[in-house]
C-alpha cells in the first residue's frame, strides 16, 4: 500500500493512499477538530459530505470537507477553530 504524508497544523500525519483527510485525523485519535461559536466540538458527523461539520483548510483553501477529500501526499491541512463555515 502506498503511504501518504500530510501536515496538520504543522505536525506530520501519515496514512494510506485513498484515505480521506478525516480518516487520517481520526486515526490520530482526534474526534473533533473544529468548534462552533458556542464552543461545541465538531468533527465527522455524517461522513458523506452533507453536514459540513468536518471542514478544514487544505493548501490554503478554506471549508474543504475532510470526509470527502482524499489525502494527497504533501497536503498542508489547517484546522479551522472558528465557525465561519
Ligand atoms: S462529516 Fe458531514 S460533511 Fe463531512
CSV table of C-alpha atoms and ligand atoms in Angstrom, one decimal:
chain,number,residue,atom,x,y,z
A,1,UNK,CA,0.0,0.0,0.0
A,2,UNK,CA,1.2,3.4,-0.9
A,3,UNK,CA,1.6,5.7,2.1
A,4,UNK,CA,0.8,9.4,2.2
A,5,UNK,CA,2.2,12.0,4.5
A,6,UNK,CA,0.3,15.3,5.2
A,7,UNK,CA,0.9,18.0,7.7
A,8,UNK,CA,-1.8,19.0,10.2
A,9,UNK,CA,-1.2,22.3,11.9
A,10,UNK,CA,2.5,21.8,11.4
A,11,UNK,CA,2.6,18.2,12.6
A,12,UNK,CA,3.2,15.3,10.3
A,13,UNK,CA,0.5,12.7,9.9
A,14,UNK,CA,0.8,9.5,7.8
A,15,UNK,CA,-1.8,7.4,6.3
A,16,UNK,CA,-2.6,5.2,3.3
A,17,UNK,CA,-3.3,6.4,-0.2
A,18,UNK,CA,-7.0,6.7,-0.7
A,19,UNK,CA,-7.9,7.6,2.8
A,20,UNK,CA,-9.8,10.8,3.4
A,21,UNK,CA,-8.3,13.6,5.5
A,22,UNK,CA,-11.0,12.8,8.1
A,23,UNK,CA,-9.8,9.2,8.2
A,24,UNK,CA,-6.3,10.3,8.9
A,25,UNK,CA,-7.4,12.7,11.6
A,26,UNK,CA,-9.5,10.0,13.2
A,27,UNK,CA,-6.6,7.6,13.0
A,28,UNK,CA,-4.5,10.0,15.1
A,29,UNK,CA,-7.1,9.9,17.8
A,30,UNK,CA,-8.8,13.2,17.1
A,31,UNK,CA,-12.6,13.0,17.3
A,32,UNK,CA,-13.1,16.7,16.8
A,33,UNK,CA,-11.1,19.4,15.1
A,34,UNK,CA,-13.4,22.5,15.0
A,35,UNK,CA,-15.6,24.3,17.4
A,36,UNK,CA,-18.8,26.1,16.9
A,37,UNK,CA,-19.3,29.7,18.0
A,38,UNK,CA,-20.6,28.4,21.3
A,39,UNK,CA,-17.6,26.2,21.7
A,40,UNK,CA,-19.1,22.8,20.9
A,41,UNK,CA,-16.8,20.3,19.2
A,42,UNK,CA,-17.2,19.3,15.6
A,43,UNK,CA,-15.6,16.6,13.5
A,44,UNK,CA,-17.1,13.9,11.4
A,45,UNK,CA,-20.9,13.7,11.8
A,46,UNK,CA,-22.5,12.5,8.6
A,47,UNK,CA,-19.3,11.2,6.8
A,48,UNK,CA,-21.0,11.6,3.4
A,49,UNK,CA,-20.4,15.3,2.6
A,50,UNK,CA,-23.8,16.7,3.7
A,51,UNK,CA,-23.3,18.4,7.1
A,52,UNK,CA,-20.1,20.4,6.6
A,53,UNK,CA,-19.1,19.7,10.3
A,54,UNK,CA,-15.7,18.4,9.3
A,55,UNK,CA,-14.4,21.4,7.3
A,56,UNK,CA,-10.7,22.1,7.3
A,57,UNK,CA,-8.4,24.4,5.3
A,58,UNK,CA,-6.3,22.4,2.8
A,59,UNK,CA,-3.4,24.0,1.0
A,60,UNK,CA,-4.9,27.4,1.8
A,61,UNK,CA,-8.4,26.6,0.6
A,62,UNK,CA,-11.0,27.0,3.4
A,63,UNK,CA,-14.0,24.9,4.1
A,64,UNK,CA,-12.9,21.7,2.5
A,65,UNK,CA,-14.9,18.8,3.7
A,66,UNK,CA,-12.4,16.4,5.3
A,67,UNK,CA,-14.7,13.4,4.9
A,68,UNK,CA,-14.8,14.0,1.1
A,69,UNK,CA,-11.2,15.0,0.3
A,70,UNK,CA,-8.7,12.2,-0.2
A,71,UNK,CA,-5.4,13.0,1.5
A,72,UNK,CA,-2.7,13.7,-1.1
A,73,UNK,CA,1.0,13.5,-0.2
A,74,UNK,CA,2.2,16.8,1.0
A,75,UNK,CA,-1.2,18.4,1.7
A,76,UNK,CA,-1.0,21.2,4.3
A,77,UNK,CA,-4.0,20.9,6.5
A,78,UNK,CA,-5.0,23.6,9.0
A,79,UNK,CA,-7.8,23.1,11.5
A,80,UNK,CA,-10.5,25.8,11.5
A,81,UNK,CA,-11.1,26.8,15.0
A,82,UNK,CA,-13.7,29.5,14.0
A,83,UNK,CA,-17.2,29.0,12.9
A,84,UNK,CA,-17.2,30.8,9.6
A,85,UNK,CA,-18.0,27.7,7.6
B,1,LIG,S1,-18.8,14.8,8.2
B,1,LIG,FE1,-20.5,15.7,7.3
B,1,LIG,S2,-19.7,16.8,5.5
B,1,LIG,FE2,-18.0,15.7,6.4
